[in-house]
Coordinates of C-alpha atoms in Angstrom, one line a residue:
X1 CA 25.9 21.7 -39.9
X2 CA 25.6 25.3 -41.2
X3 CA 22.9 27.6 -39.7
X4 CA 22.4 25.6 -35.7
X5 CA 23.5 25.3 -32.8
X6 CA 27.2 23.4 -32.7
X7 CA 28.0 21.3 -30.0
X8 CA 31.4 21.3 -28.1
X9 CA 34.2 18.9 -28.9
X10 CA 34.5 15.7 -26.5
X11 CA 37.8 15.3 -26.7
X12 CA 38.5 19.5 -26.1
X13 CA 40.6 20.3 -22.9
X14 CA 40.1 23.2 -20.9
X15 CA 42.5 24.6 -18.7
X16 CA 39.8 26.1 -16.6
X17 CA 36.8 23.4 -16.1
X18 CA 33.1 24.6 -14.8
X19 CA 32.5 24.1 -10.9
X20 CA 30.0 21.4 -10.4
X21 CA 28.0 24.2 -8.6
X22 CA 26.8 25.6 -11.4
X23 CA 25.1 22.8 -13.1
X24 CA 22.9 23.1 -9.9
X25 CA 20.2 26.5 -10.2
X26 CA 19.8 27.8 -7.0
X27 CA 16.3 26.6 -6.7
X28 CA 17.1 23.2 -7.2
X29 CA 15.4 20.6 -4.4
X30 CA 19.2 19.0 -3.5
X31 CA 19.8 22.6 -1.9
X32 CA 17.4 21.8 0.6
X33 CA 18.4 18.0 0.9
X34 CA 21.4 19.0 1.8
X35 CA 20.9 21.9 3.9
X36 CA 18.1 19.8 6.3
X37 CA 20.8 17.0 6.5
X38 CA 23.2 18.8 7.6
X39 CA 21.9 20.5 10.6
X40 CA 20.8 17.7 12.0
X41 CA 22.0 15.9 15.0
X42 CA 22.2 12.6 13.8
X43 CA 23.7 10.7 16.5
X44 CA 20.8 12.1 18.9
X45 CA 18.2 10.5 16.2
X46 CA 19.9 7.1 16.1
X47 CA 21.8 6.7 13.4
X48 CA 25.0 3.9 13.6
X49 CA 28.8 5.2 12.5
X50 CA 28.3 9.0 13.4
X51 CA 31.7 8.1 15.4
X52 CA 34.2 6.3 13.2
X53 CA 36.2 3.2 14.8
X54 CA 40.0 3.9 15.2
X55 CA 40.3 0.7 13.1
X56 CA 39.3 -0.3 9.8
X57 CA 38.7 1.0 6.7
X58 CA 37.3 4.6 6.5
X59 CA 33.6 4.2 6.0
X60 CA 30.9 6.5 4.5
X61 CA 29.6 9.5 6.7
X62 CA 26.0 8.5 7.7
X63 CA 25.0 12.2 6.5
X64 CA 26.0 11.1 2.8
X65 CA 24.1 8.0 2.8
X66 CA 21.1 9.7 4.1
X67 CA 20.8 12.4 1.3
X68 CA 21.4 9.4 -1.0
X69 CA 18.4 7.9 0.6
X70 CA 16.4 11.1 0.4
X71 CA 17.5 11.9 -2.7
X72 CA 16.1 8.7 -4.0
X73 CA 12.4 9.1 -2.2
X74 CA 12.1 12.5 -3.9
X75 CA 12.9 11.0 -7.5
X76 CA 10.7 7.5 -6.9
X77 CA 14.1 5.6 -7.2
X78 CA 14.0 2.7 -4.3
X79 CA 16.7 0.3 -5.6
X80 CA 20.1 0.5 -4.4
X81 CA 21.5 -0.5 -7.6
X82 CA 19.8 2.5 -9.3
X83 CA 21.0 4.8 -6.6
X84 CA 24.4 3.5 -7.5
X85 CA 24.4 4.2 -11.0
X86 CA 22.7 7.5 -10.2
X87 CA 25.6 8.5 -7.8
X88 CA 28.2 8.1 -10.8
X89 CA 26.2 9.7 -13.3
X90 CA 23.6 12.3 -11.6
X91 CA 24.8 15.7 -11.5
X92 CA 22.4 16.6 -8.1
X93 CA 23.8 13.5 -6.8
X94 CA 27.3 14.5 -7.6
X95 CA 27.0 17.6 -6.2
X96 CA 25.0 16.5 -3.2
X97 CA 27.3 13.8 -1.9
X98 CA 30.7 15.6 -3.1
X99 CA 31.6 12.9 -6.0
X100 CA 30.9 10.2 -3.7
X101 CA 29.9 7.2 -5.4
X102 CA 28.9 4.4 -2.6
X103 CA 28.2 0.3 -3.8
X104 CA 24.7 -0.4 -3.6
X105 CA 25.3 -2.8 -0.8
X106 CA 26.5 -0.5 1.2
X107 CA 23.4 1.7 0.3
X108 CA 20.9 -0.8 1.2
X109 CA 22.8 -2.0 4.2
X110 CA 22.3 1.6 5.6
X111 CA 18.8 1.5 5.1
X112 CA 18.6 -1.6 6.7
X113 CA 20.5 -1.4 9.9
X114 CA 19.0 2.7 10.3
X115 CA 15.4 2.1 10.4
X116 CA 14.7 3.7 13.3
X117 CA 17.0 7.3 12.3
X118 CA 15.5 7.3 9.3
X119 CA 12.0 7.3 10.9
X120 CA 13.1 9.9 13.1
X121 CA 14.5 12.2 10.3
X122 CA 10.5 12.0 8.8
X123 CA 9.4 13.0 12.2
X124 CA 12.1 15.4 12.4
X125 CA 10.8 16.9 9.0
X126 CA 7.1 17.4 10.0
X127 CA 8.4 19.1 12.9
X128 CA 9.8 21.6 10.7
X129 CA 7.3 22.1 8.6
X130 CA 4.7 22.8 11.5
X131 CA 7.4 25.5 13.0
X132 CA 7.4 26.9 9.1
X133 CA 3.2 27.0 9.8
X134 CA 3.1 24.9 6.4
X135 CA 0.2 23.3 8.1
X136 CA -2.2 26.4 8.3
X137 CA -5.2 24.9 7.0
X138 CA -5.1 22.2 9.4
X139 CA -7.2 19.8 6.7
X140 CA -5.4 15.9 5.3
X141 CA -6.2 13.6 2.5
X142 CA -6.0 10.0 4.1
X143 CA -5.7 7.2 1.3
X144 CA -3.9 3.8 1.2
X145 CA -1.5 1.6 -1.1
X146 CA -1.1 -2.0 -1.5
X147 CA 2.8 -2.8 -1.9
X148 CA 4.0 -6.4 -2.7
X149 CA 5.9 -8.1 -0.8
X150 CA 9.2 -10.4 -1.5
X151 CA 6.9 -12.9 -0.8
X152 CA 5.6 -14.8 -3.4
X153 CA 2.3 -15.7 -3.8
X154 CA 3.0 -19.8 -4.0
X155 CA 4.6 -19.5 -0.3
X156 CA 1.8 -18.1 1.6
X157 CA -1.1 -20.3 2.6
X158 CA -4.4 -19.9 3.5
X159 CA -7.4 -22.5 4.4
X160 CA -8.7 -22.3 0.4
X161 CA -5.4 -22.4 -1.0
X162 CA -4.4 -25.4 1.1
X163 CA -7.7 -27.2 0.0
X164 CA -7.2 -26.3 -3.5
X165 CA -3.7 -27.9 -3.6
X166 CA -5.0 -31.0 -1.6
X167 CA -7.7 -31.3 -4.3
X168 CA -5.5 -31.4 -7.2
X169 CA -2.6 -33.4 -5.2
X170 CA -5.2 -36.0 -5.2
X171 CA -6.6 -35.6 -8.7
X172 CA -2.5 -36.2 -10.1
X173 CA -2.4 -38.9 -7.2
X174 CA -5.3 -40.7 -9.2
X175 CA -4.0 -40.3 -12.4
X176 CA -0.6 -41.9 -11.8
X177 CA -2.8 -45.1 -10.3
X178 CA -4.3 -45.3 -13.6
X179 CA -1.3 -45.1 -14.9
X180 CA 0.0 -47.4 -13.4
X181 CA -3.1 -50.0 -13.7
X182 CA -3.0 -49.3 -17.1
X183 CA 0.9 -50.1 -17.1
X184 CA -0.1 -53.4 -16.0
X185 CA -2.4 -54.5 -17.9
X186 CA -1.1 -53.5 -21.1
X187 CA 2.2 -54.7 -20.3
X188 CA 4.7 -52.8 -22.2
X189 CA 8.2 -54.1 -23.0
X190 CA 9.2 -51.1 -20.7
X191 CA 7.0 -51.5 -17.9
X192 CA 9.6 -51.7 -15.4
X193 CA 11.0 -48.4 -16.1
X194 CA 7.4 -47.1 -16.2
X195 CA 6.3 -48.3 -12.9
X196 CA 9.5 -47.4 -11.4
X197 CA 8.8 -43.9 -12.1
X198 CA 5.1 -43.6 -11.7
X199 CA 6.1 -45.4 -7.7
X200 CA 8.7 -42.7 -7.2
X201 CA 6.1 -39.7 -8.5
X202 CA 3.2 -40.9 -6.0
X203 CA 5.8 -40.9 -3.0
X204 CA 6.3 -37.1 -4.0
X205 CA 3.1 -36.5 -4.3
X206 CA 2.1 -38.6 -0.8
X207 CA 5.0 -36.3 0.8
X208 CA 3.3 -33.2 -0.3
X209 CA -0.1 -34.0 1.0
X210 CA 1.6 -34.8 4.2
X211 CA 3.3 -31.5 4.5
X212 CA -0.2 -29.6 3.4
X213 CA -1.4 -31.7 6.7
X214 CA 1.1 -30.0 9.0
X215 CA 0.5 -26.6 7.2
X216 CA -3.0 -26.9 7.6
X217 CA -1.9 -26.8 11.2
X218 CA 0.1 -24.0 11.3
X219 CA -2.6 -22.1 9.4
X220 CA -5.3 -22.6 11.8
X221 CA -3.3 -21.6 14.7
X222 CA -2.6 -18.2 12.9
X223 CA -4.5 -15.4 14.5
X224 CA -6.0 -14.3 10.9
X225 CA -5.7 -18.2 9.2
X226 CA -2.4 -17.1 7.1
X227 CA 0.9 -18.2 7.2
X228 CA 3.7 -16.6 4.8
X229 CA 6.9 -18.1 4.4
X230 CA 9.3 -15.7 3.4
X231 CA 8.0 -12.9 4.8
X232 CA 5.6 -13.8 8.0
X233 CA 4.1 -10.0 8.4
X234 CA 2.7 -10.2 4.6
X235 CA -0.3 -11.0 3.9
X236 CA -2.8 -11.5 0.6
X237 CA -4.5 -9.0 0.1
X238 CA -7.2 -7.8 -3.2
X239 CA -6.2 -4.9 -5.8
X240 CA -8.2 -2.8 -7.8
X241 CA -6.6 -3.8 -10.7
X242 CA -7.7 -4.7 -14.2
X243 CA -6.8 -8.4 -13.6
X244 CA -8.6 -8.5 -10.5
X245 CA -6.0 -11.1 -9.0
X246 CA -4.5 -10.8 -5.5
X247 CA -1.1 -10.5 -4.1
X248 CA 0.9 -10.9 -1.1
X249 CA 2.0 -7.2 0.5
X250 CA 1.7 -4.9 2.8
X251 CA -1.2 -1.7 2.9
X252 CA 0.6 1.7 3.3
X253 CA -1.9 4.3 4.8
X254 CA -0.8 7.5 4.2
X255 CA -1.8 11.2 5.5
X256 CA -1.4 14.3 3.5
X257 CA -1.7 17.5 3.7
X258 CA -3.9 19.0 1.9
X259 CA -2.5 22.8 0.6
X260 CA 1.2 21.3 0.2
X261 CA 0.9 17.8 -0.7
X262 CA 3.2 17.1 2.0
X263 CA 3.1 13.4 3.9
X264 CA 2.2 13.9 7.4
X265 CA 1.5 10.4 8.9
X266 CA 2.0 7.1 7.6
X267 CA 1.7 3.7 8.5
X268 CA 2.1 -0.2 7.4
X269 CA -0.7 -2.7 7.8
X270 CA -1.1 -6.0 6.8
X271 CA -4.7 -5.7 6.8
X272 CA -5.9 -5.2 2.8
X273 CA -9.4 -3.3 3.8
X274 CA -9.2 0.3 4.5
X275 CA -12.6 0.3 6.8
X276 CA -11.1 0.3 9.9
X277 CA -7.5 2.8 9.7
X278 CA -9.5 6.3 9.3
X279 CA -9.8 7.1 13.3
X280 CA -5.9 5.7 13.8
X281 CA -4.5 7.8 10.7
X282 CA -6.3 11.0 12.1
X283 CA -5.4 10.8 15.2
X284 CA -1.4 10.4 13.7
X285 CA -2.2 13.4 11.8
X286 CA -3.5 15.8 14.3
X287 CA -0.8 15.1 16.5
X288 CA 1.8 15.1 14.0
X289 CA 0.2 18.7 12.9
X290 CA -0.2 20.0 16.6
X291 CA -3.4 20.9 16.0
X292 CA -6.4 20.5 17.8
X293 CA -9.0 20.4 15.3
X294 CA -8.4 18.6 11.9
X295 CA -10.3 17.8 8.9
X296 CA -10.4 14.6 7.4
X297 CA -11.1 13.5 3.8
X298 CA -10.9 10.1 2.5
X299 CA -12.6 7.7 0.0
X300 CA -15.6 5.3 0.4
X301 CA -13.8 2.5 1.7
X302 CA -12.9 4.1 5.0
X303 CA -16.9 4.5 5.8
X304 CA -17.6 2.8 9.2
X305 CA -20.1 4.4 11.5
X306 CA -17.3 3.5 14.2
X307 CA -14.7 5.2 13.0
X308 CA -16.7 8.0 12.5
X309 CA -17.9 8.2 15.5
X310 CA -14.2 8.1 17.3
X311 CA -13.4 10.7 14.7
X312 CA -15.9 12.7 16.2
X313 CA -16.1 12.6 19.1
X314 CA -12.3 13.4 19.4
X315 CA -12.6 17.2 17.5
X316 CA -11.5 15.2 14.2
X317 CA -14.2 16.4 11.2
X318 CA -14.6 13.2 9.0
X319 CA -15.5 13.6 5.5
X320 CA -16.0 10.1 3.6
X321 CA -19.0 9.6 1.0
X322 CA -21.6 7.1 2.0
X323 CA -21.0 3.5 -0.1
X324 CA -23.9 2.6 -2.2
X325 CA -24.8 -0.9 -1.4
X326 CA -28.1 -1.0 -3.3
X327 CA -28.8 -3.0 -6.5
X328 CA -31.4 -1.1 -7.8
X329 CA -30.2 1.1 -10.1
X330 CA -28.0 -2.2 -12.2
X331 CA -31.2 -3.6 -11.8
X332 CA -33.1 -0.9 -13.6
X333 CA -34.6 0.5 -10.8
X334 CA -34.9 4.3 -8.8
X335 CA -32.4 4.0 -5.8
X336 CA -33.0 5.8 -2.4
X337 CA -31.2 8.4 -3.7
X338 CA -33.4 9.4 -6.7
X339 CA -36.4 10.9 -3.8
X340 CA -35.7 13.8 -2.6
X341 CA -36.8 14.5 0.7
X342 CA -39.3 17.9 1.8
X343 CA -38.3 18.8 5.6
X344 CA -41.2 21.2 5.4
X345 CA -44.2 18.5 4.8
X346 CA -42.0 15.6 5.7
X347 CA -42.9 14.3 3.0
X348 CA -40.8 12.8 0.3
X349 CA -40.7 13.1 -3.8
X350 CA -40.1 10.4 -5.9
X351 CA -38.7 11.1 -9.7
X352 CA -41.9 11.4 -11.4
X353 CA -42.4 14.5 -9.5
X354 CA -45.5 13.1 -7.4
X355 CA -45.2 12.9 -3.3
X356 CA -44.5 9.8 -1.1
X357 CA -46.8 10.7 2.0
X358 CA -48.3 8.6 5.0
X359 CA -52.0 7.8 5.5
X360 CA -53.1 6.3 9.0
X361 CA -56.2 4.4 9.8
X362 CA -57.3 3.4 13.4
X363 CA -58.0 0.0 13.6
X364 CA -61.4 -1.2 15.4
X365 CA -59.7 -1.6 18.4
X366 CA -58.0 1.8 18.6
X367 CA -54.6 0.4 19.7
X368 CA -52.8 0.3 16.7
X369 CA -51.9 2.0 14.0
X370 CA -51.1 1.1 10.2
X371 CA -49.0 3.2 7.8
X372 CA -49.4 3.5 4.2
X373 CA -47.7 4.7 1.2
X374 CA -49.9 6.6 -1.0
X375 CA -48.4 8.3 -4.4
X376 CA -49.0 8.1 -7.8
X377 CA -45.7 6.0 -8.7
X378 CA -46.5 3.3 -6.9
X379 CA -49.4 2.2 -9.1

């Protein structure tokens, strides 16, 4: 081990041990974690235990369980078992919470029961960043997520997935009557058993279809024809990925600013197109900003003449690209926009370099008037 570095003996005791401030540079993002948290008044924002009861065991400051929280947005860790582990091991976390170590039940039932402080702490934050004029530019990125639900695909129901199931209840229902014909005629020294079970399998199956009947119910006196189980809010909803298969979540629509990357507005929707949440999101934006003019930019999907209308005609500047609904170019043809149109003539030119114009002709009667297209690409 000549000739590099040498590490330090494990089992070495010092008399003077490092502070556990000085594994954290000055710069480091828990500074700010911690100085945010604790200058707020969280009692006023509606957090549970900021008084402790005269009884009991001593519980957890709320304020320690919220950098926890916080601690685990910034570093994309959402379990409460990992936040656990973290707090034991983690140096930031160490030094954030004081050597605190909670259970990760006690972690996730803070996030539970302080839904509503929590949400106020975000609000609290954008505040903050508007009095720091982070929001100069007064411009937001608006894009959404799809996040699964804890509800599993095989417990939410819809009209097609209902007829699907009936359709193959009845195709197994079929086969075990075959079965069983089939057990009669042949007449094996163990028919008994066999019809015995084949009976018992098409009472199941007659069971099923008879609670797809009373779902089929429930399904078409849903508002949007979708039931979930587990988790009634979810709904199925498409993803872009390579599979192509659906799931059951939720769609996060999200607002950000666009010179610090800094989450403005957000909201959960159980609807999985994006067409319709441009106006709402802006409007969350601007007034989350304090701003009276805003600039909004977001993908294809949010295109709807509506929404940009409401955009506008609030002061909000909308800028989404048009969706190309055309076949003509996977078709092997020139789309609409492959001719370029001359404001001067008004007069447009197609890609062979020739011009699309108009030529009237009066018909006999002097009435009316027929348009054609005249140009050397047509022919």
């Amino acid at each position: 081990m000549k000739r590099f570095i040498e590490a330090e003996d494990r089992t070495q005791v010092t008399l003077l041990p490092e502070c556990l401030d000085d594994f954290v540079a000055e710069d480091n993002s828990v500074r700010v974690v911690d100085a945010f948290v604790e200058e707020l008044d969280l009692q006023d924002l509606g957090f549970d235990g900021v008084r402790p009861a005269c009884t009991g065991r001593p519980a957890y400051h709320p304020a320690v369980l919220l950098k926890i929280y916080i601690y685990g947005y910034l570093n994309r860790i959402q379990s409460s078992r990992r936040l656990e582990r973290e707090c034991q091991r983690n140096l930031e976390l160490m030094w954030l919470t004081g050597r605190l170590a909670p259970d990760f039940k006690t972690i996730a039932d803070f996030r539970r029961d302080n839904g509503k402080g929590i949400r106020n702490v975000c609000r609290r934050f954008v505040e903050l960043c508007r009095e720091l004029k982070l929001f100069s530019q007064a411009m937001v990125a608006i894009d959404g997520s799809k996040f699964k639900a804890v509800n599993s695909r095989e417990r939410n129901y819809s009209e097609g997935k209902i007829a699907r199931r009936e359709r193959e209840i009845e195709a197994n229902i079929q086969r075990y009557l075959d079965a069983l014909d089939t057990n009669d005629r042949t007449a094996p020294s163990d028919w008994l058993e066999k019809t015995a079970r084949l009976s018992i399998k098409l009472d199941e199956l007659r069971q099923k279809m008879k609670a797809l009947h009373v779902m089929r119910e429930r399904v078409q006196a849903a508002p949007d024809v979708q039931v979930s189980l587990t988790d009634p809010d979810a709904r199925v909803m498409t993803t872009h990925s390579n599979t192509g298969t659906a799931m059951v979540g939720y769609n996060v629509q999200v607002a950000v600013d666009a010179k610090h990357h800094l989450i403005v507005a957000h909201e959960v929707t159980n609807t999985g197109s994006d067409r319709a949440q441009l106006s709402k999101m802006a409007h969350a934006a601007r007034e989350a900003m304090g701003t009276k003019r805003l600039k909004a930019i977001a993908d294809r999907g949010y295109f709807s003449s509506t929404q940009i209308k409401a955009c506008s005609d609030a002061g909000i500047d909308p800028y989404v690209p048009k969706p190309t609904t055309s076949n003509a170019k996977a078709e092997g043809r020139f789309d609409r926009a492959d001719f370029v149109y001359i404001a001067s003539d008004d007069e447009y030119q197609c890609p062979a370099g020739q011009r699309a114009i108009y030529r009237y002709t009066r018909e006999e009667s002097g009435l009316q008037m027929r348009r054609y297209w005249t140009s050397a690409w047509l022919f």
